[in-house]
């Protein structure tokens, strides 16, 4: 039953990616395969699928430049293991949708490997705070 559930979930995410145009999100979201902190472009906060910034090999990286209340729109709910903030803003990553529950905060230029923490694979929303540094 677990395998069937996982297959259905993967199929739903694959189907959702085909319909990405219909996603009701406001952020400029890019999803790419990447590895290392350099996979995160300047101006974005990046969520990495695996610990060590996908150190084991290329894997999904979600790049955001604005608030995103629901990472499940991108099949990335509870999938973040590392974070890089290359934006000029303070960024908060929340455990629940719509910016609720516990959050981790990253300053501009800060990186965070969530491996072994209670926040690993728990991110559901990202909120950009005030601009702290000039571009």
Short mmCIF file of C-alpha atoms in Angstrom, two decimals:
data_model
loop_
_atom_site.label_atom_id
_atom_site.label_comp_id
_atom_site.label_asym_id
_atom_site.label_seq_id
_atom_site.Cartn_x
_atom_site.Cartn_y
_atom_site.Cartn_z
CA UNK A 1 0.00 0.00 0.00
CA UNK A 2 2.89 2.37 0.79
CA UNK A 3 4.42 1.81 -2.65
CA UNK A 4 1.11 2.45 -4.37
CA UNK A 5 0.66 5.68 -2.38
CA UNK A 6 4.16 6.84 -3.33
CA UNK A 7 3.53 6.05 -7.01
CA UNK A 8 0.26 8.00 -6.96
CA UNK A 9 2.00 10.94 -5.26
CA UNK A 10 4.82 10.96 -7.82
CA UNK A 11 2.33 10.72 -10.68
CA UNK A 12 0.33 13.63 -9.25
CA UNK A 13 3.48 15.77 -9.01
CA UNK A 14 4.50 14.85 -12.54
CA UNK A 15 1.03 15.79 -13.79
CA UNK A 16 1.12 19.04 -11.79
CA UNK A 17 4.43 20.01 -13.36
CA UNK A 18 2.83 19.70 -16.80
CA UNK A 19 0.12 22.09 -15.62
CA UNK A 20 2.58 24.52 -14.02
CA UNK A 21 1.07 27.40 -15.99
CA UNK A 22 -2.10 27.08 -13.89
CA UNK A 23 -0.32 27.26 -10.54
CA UNK A 24 -1.85 30.10 -8.49
CA UNK A 25 1.44 31.38 -7.13
CA UNK A 26 2.85 34.89 -7.14
CA UNK A 27 6.57 34.21 -6.85
CA UNK A 28 8.92 33.81 -9.79
CA UNK A 29 9.65 30.15 -9.10
CA UNK A 30 12.25 28.18 -10.99
CA UNK A 31 12.77 24.46 -10.49
CA UNK A 32 15.98 22.95 -11.77
CA UNK A 33 18.33 20.07 -11.21
CA UNK A 34 21.46 21.27 -9.45
CA UNK A 35 24.19 20.61 -6.94
CA UNK A 36 26.16 22.87 -4.60
CA UNK A 37 25.56 26.38 -3.34
CA UNK A 38 26.50 27.83 -6.73
CA UNK A 39 23.31 26.32 -8.20
CA UNK A 40 21.47 29.18 -6.44
CA UNK A 41 21.50 32.32 -8.57
CA UNK A 42 21.94 35.80 -7.10
CA UNK A 43 18.61 37.33 -6.10
CA UNK A 44 16.98 34.05 -5.06
CA UNK A 45 16.49 31.88 -2.02
CA UNK A 46 16.98 28.23 -2.96
CA UNK A 47 15.56 25.12 -1.36
CA UNK A 48 17.54 21.94 -1.99
CA UNK A 49 16.02 18.48 -2.02
CA UNK A 50 18.99 16.80 -0.32
CA UNK A 51 21.35 17.64 2.50
CA UNK A 52 24.69 19.28 1.82
CA UNK A 53 23.10 21.34 -0.99
CA UNK A 54 22.50 18.16 -3.00
CA UNK A 55 26.07 17.02 -2.35
CA UNK A 56 25.31 13.44 -3.42
CA UNK A 57 24.59 14.52 -6.99
CA UNK A 58 22.26 16.76 -8.95
CA UNK A 59 18.74 16.87 -7.50
CA UNK A 60 15.85 19.34 -7.41
CA UNK A 61 16.47 22.95 -6.42
CA UNK A 62 13.51 25.33 -6.03
CA UNK A 63 14.49 28.99 -6.58
CA UNK A 64 12.19 31.76 -5.31
CA UNK A 65 12.42 35.55 -5.46
CA UNK A 66 9.18 36.34 -3.61
CA UNK A 67 6.80 34.94 -1.01
CA UNK A 68 5.36 31.47 -1.58
CA UNK A 69 2.62 30.35 0.79
CA UNK A 70 2.38 26.77 -0.52
CA UNK A 71 5.39 24.78 -1.66
CA UNK A 72 3.06 21.88 -2.47
CA UNK A 73 2.15 23.75 -5.68
CA UNK A 74 5.63 22.72 -6.84
CA UNK A 75 5.60 19.22 -5.30
CA UNK A 76 8.16 20.44 -2.77
CA UNK A 77 6.19 20.37 0.47
CA UNK A 78 8.22 18.78 3.28
CA UNK A 79 11.12 18.15 0.88
CA UNK A 80 13.73 20.78 1.85
CA UNK A 81 17.03 19.55 3.29
CA UNK A 82 19.26 22.59 2.62
CA UNK A 83 18.66 26.32 2.06
CA UNK A 84 20.76 29.07 0.44
CA UNK A 85 19.74 32.74 0.66
CA UNK A 86 21.34 34.71 -2.18
CA UNK A 87 18.71 37.45 -2.01
CA UNK A 88 19.14 40.85 -0.37
CA UNK A 89 16.29 40.05 2.03
CA UNK A 90 15.81 38.38 5.37
CA UNK A 91 13.93 35.15 4.56
CA UNK A 92 11.79 32.95 6.80
CA UNK A 93 11.00 29.35 5.87
CA UNK A 94 7.88 28.04 7.62
CA UNK A 95 6.89 24.55 8.68
CA UNK A 96 3.24 25.01 7.69
CA UNK A 97 1.38 26.53 4.75
CA UNK A 98 0.41 30.19 4.77
CA UNK A 99 3.38 31.20 6.94
CA UNK A 100 2.29 29.39 10.10
CA UNK A 101 4.05 27.38 12.80
CA UNK A 102 7.79 27.24 13.39
CA UNK A 103 10.15 29.03 11.02
CA UNK A 104 13.87 29.23 10.39
CA UNK A 105 15.29 32.64 9.49
CA UNK A 106 18.15 33.28 7.09
CA UNK A 107 19.98 36.56 6.60
CA UNK A 108 21.20 37.54 3.12
CA UNK A 109 24.12 35.32 2.15
CA UNK A 110 23.35 32.76 4.85
CA UNK A 111 23.22 29.03 4.12
CA UNK A 112 21.66 26.29 6.22
CA UNK A 113 22.01 22.52 5.99
CA UNK A 114 19.02 21.04 7.80
CA UNK A 115 20.48 17.53 8.01
CA UNK A 116 19.93 16.11 11.47
CA UNK A 117 17.69 18.98 12.60
CA UNK A 118 13.99 18.83 13.45
CA UNK A 119 13.33 21.10 10.46
CA UNK A 120 14.69 18.71 7.80
CA UNK A 121 11.97 17.88 5.24
CA UNK A 122 9.48 20.16 7.04
CA UNK A 123 9.33 23.36 4.91
CA UNK A 124 5.93 24.34 3.50
CA UNK A 125 6.14 28.13 2.88
CA UNK A 126 8.71 30.89 2.28
CA UNK A 127 8.28 34.56 3.30
CA UNK A 128 10.61 37.38 2.26
CA UNK A 129 11.18 40.06 4.88
CA UNK A 130 12.73 43.51 4.57
CA UNK A 131 15.60 44.22 2.21
CA UNK A 132 18.73 44.26 4.35
CA UNK A 133 21.51 44.79 1.81
CA UNK A 134 21.73 46.55 -1.54
CA UNK A 135 22.10 44.34 -4.61
#
